[in-house]
């Protein structure tokens, strides 16, 4: 007779080709390997020891996996891990692949706005996790609203995009937390791409049970 127990495990640890340590005391990893760990690696590999307990149990919000992962590196973050303060800032970069799948799949050859939105918003999620808003565990992270100005489209050959995100406000109501960000997206040359203000929320699963979304048109139903 024998017993079997499933154990949580993660992909083999990623080794950064160009390690990046950033933050006031160099405690935060900003290299691409660590950012991929934000999607499907051990939480502690992405954000350090404050997320150790989630390596074995519990859940935390994640960045999307490839091909929807739109952060190449984090250049700078203004606060130490776990510090929740208005004015916290992160600077991230995204290297636009010249042969990216989304250029080929878009009829006008430009970057789809859905992809640009991910590039602009994913650093907000990273900063929120870095600040420790998800540390109570078992929370869902949802984008609630946004208001922005698009200055230009992106095309193959535009190179590196720079995303500056700032936490401008946060508030808690029971187990829920609302976080507000100001986002500026430019090319590496400084040319403006997108200015945006946006809000996200951390919610327990029970708070989203009745969130059914938009009703489907009858002709869309099977």
Short mmCIF file of C-alpha atoms in Angstrom, two decimals, residues 11-222:
data_model
loop_
_atom_site.label_atom_id
_atom_site.label_comp_id
_atom_site.label_asym_id
_atom_site.label_seq_id
_atom_site.Cartn_x
_atom_site.Cartn_y
_atom_site.Cartn_z
CA UNK A 11 9.30 25.82 -13.32
CA UNK A 12 13.05 25.50 -12.87
CA UNK A 13 14.52 28.76 -11.55
CA UNK A 14 15.22 31.21 -14.35
CA UNK A 15 18.71 32.62 -14.66
CA UNK A 16 18.86 36.24 -15.80
CA UNK A 17 21.26 36.95 -18.66
CA UNK A 18 21.57 40.50 -17.38
CA UNK A 19 20.55 40.65 -13.69
CA UNK A 20 18.95 43.93 -12.62
CA UNK A 21 18.78 44.99 -8.98
CA UNK A 22 16.85 48.18 -8.36
CA UNK A 23 15.14 50.19 -5.64
CA UNK A 24 16.51 52.37 -2.84
CA UNK A 25 18.58 49.49 -1.41
CA UNK A 26 18.85 47.26 -4.48
CA UNK A 27 16.38 44.73 -3.04
CA UNK A 28 14.08 44.41 -6.05
CA UNK A 29 14.69 42.36 -9.17
CA UNK A 30 13.85 44.04 -12.45
CA UNK A 31 15.36 41.64 -14.99
CA UNK A 32 13.27 39.78 -17.55
CA UNK A 33 13.68 36.44 -15.77
CA UNK A 34 12.14 37.86 -12.59
CA UNK A 35 9.31 39.45 -14.57
CA UNK A 36 8.50 36.11 -16.17
CA UNK A 37 8.39 34.66 -12.65
CA UNK A 38 5.64 37.22 -11.98
CA UNK A 39 3.60 35.25 -14.51
CA UNK A 40 4.25 31.60 -13.68
CA UNK A 41 7.21 31.24 -11.32
CA UNK A 42 7.50 31.09 -7.55
CA UNK A 43 6.15 34.36 -6.10
CA UNK A 44 9.31 34.76 -4.01
CA UNK A 45 11.43 34.55 -7.18
CA UNK A 46 9.53 37.54 -8.52
CA UNK A 47 9.20 39.70 -5.40
CA UNK A 48 11.53 38.32 -2.76
CA UNK A 49 11.09 36.95 0.73
CA UNK A 50 7.91 38.87 1.57
CA UNK A 51 6.11 36.45 -0.80
CA UNK A 52 7.82 33.29 0.54
CA UNK A 53 4.66 31.85 2.07
CA UNK A 54 2.86 31.90 -1.28
CA UNK A 55 5.43 29.51 -2.75
CA UNK A 56 3.69 26.65 -0.92
CA UNK A 57 0.08 27.76 -0.44
CA UNK A 58 -2.36 30.52 -1.24
CA UNK A 59 -2.66 32.58 -4.40
CA UNK A 60 -1.51 36.03 -5.45
CA UNK A 61 -2.32 38.11 -8.55
CA UNK A 62 -0.13 37.41 -11.57
CA UNK A 63 1.07 39.17 -14.67
CA UNK A 64 -0.11 37.52 -17.91
CA UNK A 65 2.06 34.78 -19.38
CA UNK A 66 3.62 35.03 -22.82
CA UNK A 67 2.57 35.96 -25.46
CA UNK A 68 0.61 38.56 -23.44
CA UNK A 69 3.52 39.37 -21.11
CA UNK A 70 4.51 42.94 -22.02
CA UNK A 71 7.34 43.92 -19.66
CA UNK A 72 10.99 43.49 -20.67
CA UNK A 73 12.65 45.03 -17.61
CA UNK A 74 12.12 47.28 -14.60
CA UNK A 75 14.72 50.05 -14.58
CA UNK A 76 13.83 51.72 -11.30
CA UNK A 77 11.37 51.62 -8.41
CA UNK A 78 11.27 54.37 -5.81
CA UNK A 79 10.22 52.36 -2.74
CA UNK A 80 11.44 49.33 -0.85
CA UNK A 81 9.42 46.07 -1.09
CA UNK A 82 6.24 46.12 0.98
CA UNK A 83 6.13 49.90 1.44
CA UNK A 84 2.68 51.29 0.64
CA UNK A 85 2.85 55.02 0.05
CA UNK A 86 1.31 57.51 -2.33
CA UNK A 87 3.92 58.69 -4.79
CA UNK A 88 5.57 55.28 -5.26
CA UNK A 89 6.94 55.09 -8.81
CA UNK A 90 8.22 52.46 -11.20
CA UNK A 91 9.92 52.84 -14.57
CA UNK A 92 9.62 49.84 -16.87
CA UNK A 93 10.66 49.19 -20.46
CA UNK A 94 9.25 47.06 -23.23
CA UNK A 95 11.33 46.17 -26.29
CA UNK A 96 9.00 45.97 -29.28
CA UNK A 97 9.86 42.89 -31.38
CA UNK A 98 10.01 43.88 -35.04
CA UNK A 99 8.27 40.62 -36.01
CA UNK A 100 5.74 40.55 -33.15
CA UNK A 101 2.67 38.42 -33.81
CA UNK A 102 0.30 41.30 -33.10
CA UNK A 103 1.63 43.41 -36.00
CA UNK A 104 1.00 40.63 -38.49
CA UNK A 105 -2.46 39.92 -37.10
CA UNK A 106 -3.58 43.57 -37.22
CA UNK A 107 -4.79 44.69 -40.64
CA UNK A 108 -3.24 48.16 -40.54
CA UNK A 109 0.14 46.88 -39.38
CA UNK A 110 0.10 48.95 -36.18
CA UNK A 111 0.18 47.71 -32.60
CA UNK A 112 -3.39 46.92 -31.51
CA UNK A 113 -4.69 49.11 -28.71
CA UNK A 114 -5.31 46.02 -26.59
CA UNK A 115 -1.57 45.30 -26.67
CA UNK A 116 -0.67 48.93 -25.93
CA UNK A 117 -3.04 48.79 -22.96
CA UNK A 118 -1.21 45.78 -21.57
CA UNK A 119 2.14 47.54 -21.98
CA UNK A 120 0.79 50.57 -20.10
CA UNK A 121 -1.05 48.68 -17.35
CA UNK A 122 1.19 45.73 -16.46
CA UNK A 123 3.74 47.93 -14.64
CA UNK A 124 0.85 49.15 -12.45
CA UNK A 125 0.15 45.56 -11.44
CA UNK A 126 3.84 44.97 -10.79
CA UNK A 127 4.08 48.08 -8.59
CA UNK A 128 0.94 47.13 -6.65
CA UNK A 129 2.41 43.69 -5.89
CA UNK A 130 5.80 45.22 -5.05
CA UNK A 131 4.07 47.55 -2.57
CA UNK A 132 2.51 44.53 -0.86
CA UNK A 133 -1.17 45.20 -1.49
CA UNK A 134 -1.65 41.49 -2.31
CA UNK A 135 0.02 40.12 0.82
CA UNK A 136 -3.23 39.23 2.58
CA UNK A 137 -3.55 36.50 -0.07
CA UNK A 138 -6.37 34.95 -2.12
CA UNK A 139 -7.27 38.23 -3.80
CA UNK A 140 -8.31 38.96 -7.38
CA UNK A 141 -6.87 41.97 -9.22
CA UNK A 142 -9.15 43.80 -11.63
CA UNK A 143 -8.80 46.92 -13.78
CA UNK A 144 -11.79 49.13 -13.06
CA UNK A 145 -11.51 52.19 -15.28
CA UNK A 146 -9.14 54.43 -17.17
CA UNK A 147 -8.98 57.74 -19.01
CA UNK A 148 -6.19 58.53 -21.42
CA UNK A 149 -4.86 60.37 -24.46
CA UNK A 150 -3.19 58.45 -27.30
CA UNK A 151 -0.54 60.50 -29.08
CA UNK A 152 0.58 58.07 -31.78
CA UNK A 153 0.40 54.48 -33.03
CA UNK A 154 3.26 52.02 -32.64
CA UNK A 155 4.82 50.15 -35.55
CA UNK A 156 7.65 47.67 -36.14
CA UNK A 157 10.96 49.42 -35.70
CA UNK A 158 9.80 51.84 -33.01
CA UNK A 159 12.20 50.16 -30.60
CA UNK A 160 11.87 50.45 -26.84
CA UNK A 161 8.89 51.85 -24.97
CA UNK A 162 9.29 53.44 -21.54
CA UNK A 163 6.44 53.25 -19.02
CA UNK A 164 6.43 55.49 -15.93
CA UNK A 165 3.73 54.53 -13.42
CA UNK A 166 2.98 56.39 -10.19
CA UNK A 167 0.69 55.30 -7.36
CA UNK A 168 -1.42 58.42 -6.79
CA UNK A 169 -3.96 57.10 -4.27
CA UNK A 170 -5.15 53.99 -2.46
CA UNK A 171 -8.04 53.22 -0.12
CA UNK A 172 -9.31 50.17 1.75
CA UNK A 173 -12.85 49.07 2.49
CA UNK A 174 -12.85 45.84 4.48
CA UNK A 175 -10.90 43.23 2.49
CA UNK A 176 -10.98 45.33 -0.69
CA UNK A 177 -8.31 47.80 -1.79
CA UNK A 178 -8.59 50.35 -4.61
CA UNK A 179 -5.35 51.67 -6.13
CA UNK A 180 -5.05 54.59 -8.56
CA UNK A 181 -2.19 55.23 -10.96
CA UNK A 182 -0.91 57.90 -13.30
CA UNK A 183 0.87 56.42 -16.33
CA UNK A 184 3.05 58.05 -18.99
CA UNK A 185 4.21 55.98 -21.96
CA UNK A 186 6.92 57.26 -24.31
CA UNK A 187 9.44 55.92 -26.77
CA UNK A 188 13.06 55.76 -25.62
CA UNK A 189 13.60 59.03 -27.51
CA UNK A 190 11.06 60.71 -25.22
CA UNK A 191 8.37 60.97 -27.90
CA UNK A 192 4.93 60.75 -26.21
CA UNK A 193 2.78 57.69 -26.87
CA UNK A 194 0.07 57.56 -24.19
CA UNK A 195 -0.94 59.47 -21.04
CA UNK A 196 -3.30 57.59 -18.76
CA UNK A 197 -4.97 57.58 -15.35
CA UNK A 198 -6.39 54.27 -14.19
CA UNK A 199 -7.81 52.41 -11.20
CA UNK A 200 -7.49 48.80 -10.11
CA UNK A 201 -9.01 46.86 -7.26
CA UNK A 202 -7.97 43.91 -5.10
CA UNK A 203 -11.06 41.85 -4.30
CA UNK A 204 -11.81 38.61 -2.45
CA UNK A 205 -13.36 36.02 -4.74
CA UNK A 206 -16.74 36.34 -3.01
CA UNK A 207 -16.98 39.99 -4.08
CA UNK A 208 -16.88 38.95 -7.76
CA UNK A 209 -19.35 36.07 -7.68
CA UNK A 210 -22.18 38.20 -9.07
CA UNK A 211 -20.02 40.00 -11.63
CA UNK A 212 -21.52 38.35 -14.68
CA UNK A 213 -20.22 40.87 -17.21
CA UNK A 214 -22.18 42.13 -20.21
CA UNK A 215 -25.16 40.11 -21.33
CA UNK A 216 -24.54 38.15 -24.54
CA UNK A 217 -26.64 38.95 -27.60
CA UNK A 218 -29.00 36.08 -28.45
CA UNK A 219 -27.21 35.38 -31.75
CA UNK A 220 -23.93 34.90 -29.86
CA UNK A 221 -25.39 32.19 -27.64
CA UNK A 222 -24.89 28.58 -28.68
#
